[in-house]
PDB file of C-alpha atoms in Angstrom:
ATOM      1  CA  GLN A   1       5.359 -19.582  -0.313  1.00  0.00           C
ATOM      2  CA  VAL A   2       5.510 -15.841  -0.102  1.00  0.00           C
ATOM      3  CA  GLN A   3       2.742 -14.518  -1.403  1.00  0.00           C
ATOM      4  CA  LEU A   4       0.723 -10.951  -0.632  1.00  0.00           C
ATOM      5  CA  VAL A   5      -2.774 -10.592  -2.400  1.00  0.00           C
ATOM      6  CA  GLU A   6      -4.189  -6.634  -2.952  1.00  0.00           C
ATOM      7  CA  SER A   7      -8.471  -6.428  -2.704  1.00  0.00           C
ATOM      8  CA  GLY A   8     -10.698  -3.344  -2.131  1.00  0.00           C
ATOM      9  CA  GLY A   9      -9.749  -1.656  -5.431  1.00  0.00           C
ATOM     10  CA  ALA A  10     -12.960   0.053  -7.113  1.00  0.00           C
ATOM     11  CA  LEU A  11     -14.278   3.239  -8.674  1.00  0.00           C
ATOM     12  CA  VAL A  12     -15.350   6.056  -6.521  1.00  0.00           C
ATOM     13  CA  GLN A  13     -15.757   9.490  -7.331  1.00  0.00           C
ATOM     14  CA  PRO A  14     -13.537  11.909  -5.905  1.00  0.00           C
ATOM     15  CA  GLY A  15     -13.649  12.953  -2.215  1.00  0.00           C
ATOM     16  CA  GLY A  16     -14.725   9.634  -2.008  1.00  0.00           C
ATOM     17  CA  SER A  17     -13.244   6.985   0.395  1.00  0.00           C
ATOM     18  CA  LEU A  18     -11.962   3.450  -0.608  1.00  0.00           C
ATOM     19  CA  ARG A  19      -9.596   0.813   2.152  1.00  0.00           C
ATOM     20  CA  LEU A  20      -7.523  -1.504   0.148  1.00  0.00           C
ATOM     21  CA  SER A  21      -6.499  -4.328   2.563  1.00  0.00           C
ATOM     22  CA  CYS A  22      -3.425  -7.126   1.601  1.00  0.00           C
ATOM     23  CA  ALA A  23      -3.850 -10.212   2.607  1.00  0.00           C
ATOM     24  CA  VAL A  24      -0.215 -11.646   3.183  1.00  0.00           C
ATOM     25  CA  SER A  25       0.644 -15.458   3.754  1.00  0.00           C
ATOM     26  CA  GLY A  26       3.819 -18.039   3.515  1.00  0.00           C
ATOM     27  CA  PHE A  27       5.892 -15.825   6.271  1.00  0.00           C
ATOM     28  CA  THR A  28       5.966 -14.326   9.259  1.00  0.00           C
ATOM     29  CA  LEU A  29       4.193 -10.615   8.945  1.00  0.00           C
ATOM     30  CA  GLY A  30       5.305  -9.426  12.261  1.00  0.00           C
ATOM     31  CA  TYR A  31       9.138  -9.718  10.883  1.00  0.00           C
ATOM     32  CA  TYR A  32       8.379  -7.576   7.530  1.00  0.00           C
ATOM     33  CA  ALA A  33       7.358  -3.776   7.295  1.00  0.00           C
ATOM     34  CA  ILE A  34       5.265  -3.143   3.963  1.00  0.00           C
ATOM     35  CA  GLY A  35       5.006  -1.181   1.747  1.00  0.00           C
ATOM     36  CA  TRP A  36       1.966   0.441  -0.477  1.00  0.00           C
ATOM     37  CA  PHE A  37       3.170   1.596  -4.458  1.00  0.00           C
ATOM     38  CA  ARG A  38       1.192   2.333  -7.186  1.00  0.00           C
ATOM     39  CA  GLN A  39       1.706   2.759 -10.927  1.00  0.00           C
ATOM     40  CA  ALA A  40      -0.813   4.884 -13.174  1.00  0.00           C
ATOM     41  CA  PRO A  41      -0.882   4.222 -16.872  1.00  0.00           C
ATOM     42  CA  GLY A  42       2.142   5.110 -18.631  1.00  0.00           C
ATOM     43  CA  LYS A  43       4.188   6.422 -15.557  1.00  0.00           C
ATOM     44  CA  GLU A  44       6.690   5.030 -13.476  1.00  0.00           C
ATOM     45  CA  ARG A  45       5.664   2.788  -9.865  1.00  0.00           C
ATOM     46  CA  GLU A  46       5.781   5.352  -6.659  1.00  0.00           C
ATOM     47  CA  PHE A  47       6.224   4.677  -3.325  1.00  0.00           C
ATOM     48  CA  VAL A  48       2.256   5.517  -1.195  1.00  0.00           C
ATOM     49  CA  ALA A  49       2.671   4.349   2.421  1.00  0.00           C
ATOM     50  CA  ALA A  50       4.935   1.750   4.211  1.00  0.00           C
ATOM     51  CA  ILE A  51       5.013   0.561   7.745  1.00  0.00           C
ATOM     52  CA  THR A  52       7.603  -0.548   9.883  1.00  0.00           C
ATOM     53  CA  TRP A  53       7.114  -4.299  11.546  1.00  0.00           C
ATOM     54  CA  SER A  54       5.398  -2.683  14.286  1.00  0.00           C
ATOM     55  CA  GLY A  55       2.983  -0.840  13.436  1.00  0.00           C
ATOM     56  CA  THR A  56       4.667   2.203  15.832  1.00  0.00           C
ATOM     57  CA  SER A  57       5.746   4.308  12.321  1.00  0.00           C
ATOM     58  CA  ALA A  58       4.410   5.258   9.118  1.00  0.00           C
ATOM     59  CA  TYR A  59       5.555   7.076   6.521  1.00  0.00           C
ATOM     60  CA  TYR A  60       3.666   8.800   3.143  1.00  0.00           C
ATOM     61  CA  ALA A  61       4.129  10.308   0.318  1.00  0.00           C
ATOM     62  CA  GLU A  62       3.830  14.357   0.504  1.00  0.00           C
ATOM     63  CA  SER A  63       1.101  12.995  -2.160  1.00  0.00           C
ATOM     64  CA  VAL A  64      -1.020  11.096   0.110  1.00  0.00           C
ATOM     65  CA  ARG A  65      -0.069  12.685   3.888  1.00  0.00           C
ATOM     66  CA  GLY A  66      -3.271  13.443   5.256  1.00  0.00           C
ATOM     67  CA  ARG A  67      -5.660  11.386   3.825  1.00  0.00           C
ATOM     68  CA  PHE A  68      -4.457   8.060   3.615  1.00  0.00           C
ATOM     69  CA  THR A  69      -3.697   5.762   6.807  1.00  0.00           C
ATOM     70  CA  ILE A  70      -1.394   2.615   6.681  1.00  0.00           C
ATOM     71  CA  SER A  71      -2.836   0.153   9.326  1.00  0.00           C
ATOM     72  CA  ARG A  72      -1.765  -3.443  10.440  1.00  0.00           C
ATOM     73  CA  ASP A  73      -2.995  -6.762  12.128  1.00  0.00           C
ATOM     74  CA  ASN A  74      -0.322  -9.192  12.341  1.00  0.00           C
ATOM     75  CA  ALA A  75      -2.573 -11.611  13.997  1.00  0.00           C
ATOM     76  CA  LYS A  76      -4.574 -11.183  11.081  1.00  0.00           C
ATOM     77  CA  ASN A  77      -2.132 -11.439   8.395  1.00  0.00           C
ATOM     78  CA  MET A  78      -3.219  -7.620   6.950  1.00  0.00           C
ATOM     79  CA  VAL A  79      -2.442  -4.731   5.605  1.00  0.00           C
ATOM     80  CA  TYR A  80      -4.699  -1.699   5.499  1.00  0.00           C
ATOM     81  CA  LEU A  81      -4.617   1.665   3.446  1.00  0.00           C
ATOM     82  CA  GLN A  82      -7.502   3.846   4.028  1.00  0.00           C
ATOM     83  CA  MET A  83      -7.659   6.294   1.662  1.00  0.00           C
ATOM     84  CA  ASN A  84      -9.918   9.202   1.943  1.00  0.00           C
ATOM     85  CA  SER A  85     -10.651  12.513  -0.222  1.00  0.00           C
ATOM     86  CA  LEU A  86      -9.993  10.238  -2.920  1.00  0.00           C
ATOM     87  CA  LYS A  87      -9.100  12.750  -5.806  1.00  0.00           C
ATOM     88  CA  PRO A  88      -8.221  11.301  -9.746  1.00  0.00           C
ATOM     89  CA  GLU A  89      -4.592  11.894  -9.731  1.00  0.00           C
ATOM     90  CA  ASP A  90      -5.065   8.595  -6.994  1.00  0.00           C
ATOM     91  CA  THR A  91      -6.294   6.655 -10.160  1.00  0.00           C
ATOM     92  CA  ALA A  92      -3.642   3.939  -9.668  1.00  0.00           C
ATOM     93  CA  VAL A  93      -3.237  -0.203  -9.987  1.00  0.00           C
ATOM     94  CA  TYR A  94      -2.066  -0.260  -6.093  1.00  0.00           C
ATOM     95  CA  TYR A  95       0.411  -3.227  -5.096  1.00  0.00           C
ATOM     96  CA  CYS A  96       1.504  -4.066  -1.213  1.00  0.00           C
ATOM     97  CA  ALA A  97       5.094  -5.600  -0.864  1.00  0.00           C
ATOM     98  CA  ALA A  98       7.543  -7.053   1.825  1.00  0.00           C
ATOM     99  CA  ALA A  99      10.366  -4.612   2.644  1.00  0.00           C
ATOM    100  CA  VAL A 100      13.731  -6.155   3.071  1.00  0.00           C
ATOM    101  CA  GLY A 101      15.573  -3.191   2.972  1.00  0.00           C
ATOM    102  CA  THR A 102      15.424  -0.603   5.644  1.00  0.00           C
ATOM    103  CA  VAL A 103      14.458   2.371   2.973  1.00  0.00           C
ATOM    104  CA  LEU A 104      11.090   2.156   3.168  1.00  0.00           C
ATOM    105  CA  ASP A 105      10.201   4.220  -0.025  1.00  0.00           C
ATOM    106  CA  TYR A 106      12.511   2.732  -2.104  1.00  0.00           C
ATOM    107  CA  SER A 107      10.690  -0.421  -4.846  1.00  0.00           C
ATOM    108  CA  GLY A 108      14.028  -1.653  -4.414  1.00  0.00           C
ATOM    109  CA  SER A 109      13.762  -2.328  -0.889  1.00  0.00           C
ATOM    110  CA  TYR A 110      10.658  -4.585  -1.572  1.00  0.00           C
ATOM    111  CA  ASN A 111      11.792  -8.764  -2.136  1.00  0.00           C
ATOM    112  CA  ASP A 112       7.580  -9.695  -2.648  1.00  0.00           C
ATOM    113  CA  TRP A 113       4.734  -7.879  -4.172  1.00  0.00           C
ATOM    114  CA  GLY A 114       1.203  -9.024  -4.679  1.00  0.00           C
ATOM    115  CA  GLN A 115      -0.252  -8.635  -7.766  1.00  0.00           C
ATOM    116  CA  GLY A 116      -2.049  -4.787  -7.578  1.00  0.00           C
ATOM    117  CA  THR A 117      -5.672  -4.027  -7.173  1.00  0.00           C
ATOM    118  CA  GLN A 118      -7.455  -1.159  -9.645  1.00  0.00           C
ATOM    119  CA  VAL A 119      -8.600   2.777  -7.857  1.00  0.00           C
ATOM    120  CA  THR A 120     -10.139   4.468 -10.529  1.00  0.00           C
ATOM    121  CA  VAL A 121     -11.353   7.968  -9.209  1.00  0.00           C
ATOM    122  CA  SER A 122     -13.904   9.557 -11.876  1.00  0.00           C
ATOM    123  CA  SER A 123     -17.678  11.542 -11.566  1.00  0.00           C
TER     124      SER A 123
END
């Protein structure tokens, strides 16, 4: 059974940092690209970052480029999202997902999703 479980969400002040984790099970992580998406209240789910199966290439939304870093450890079945210089507009539920398609900034390329973790950026 494929499972992705996010953790690490919290309330943080503007300018702060968080590291989100995505633990995967039920499939061989090394075969799949993994993406992070987020959804704020009243808004559609949007792409944040993605990393190829080998970890050699990473992709970012313009809004987070230079502040967020995606990484993976296939041996530990873990994917991470390091978020620095957080802004109130980063407040959202963050989801990780396993890609079955090749367009990694498109949610339709992802087949299996976690339940999400809440990130709130507020003073």
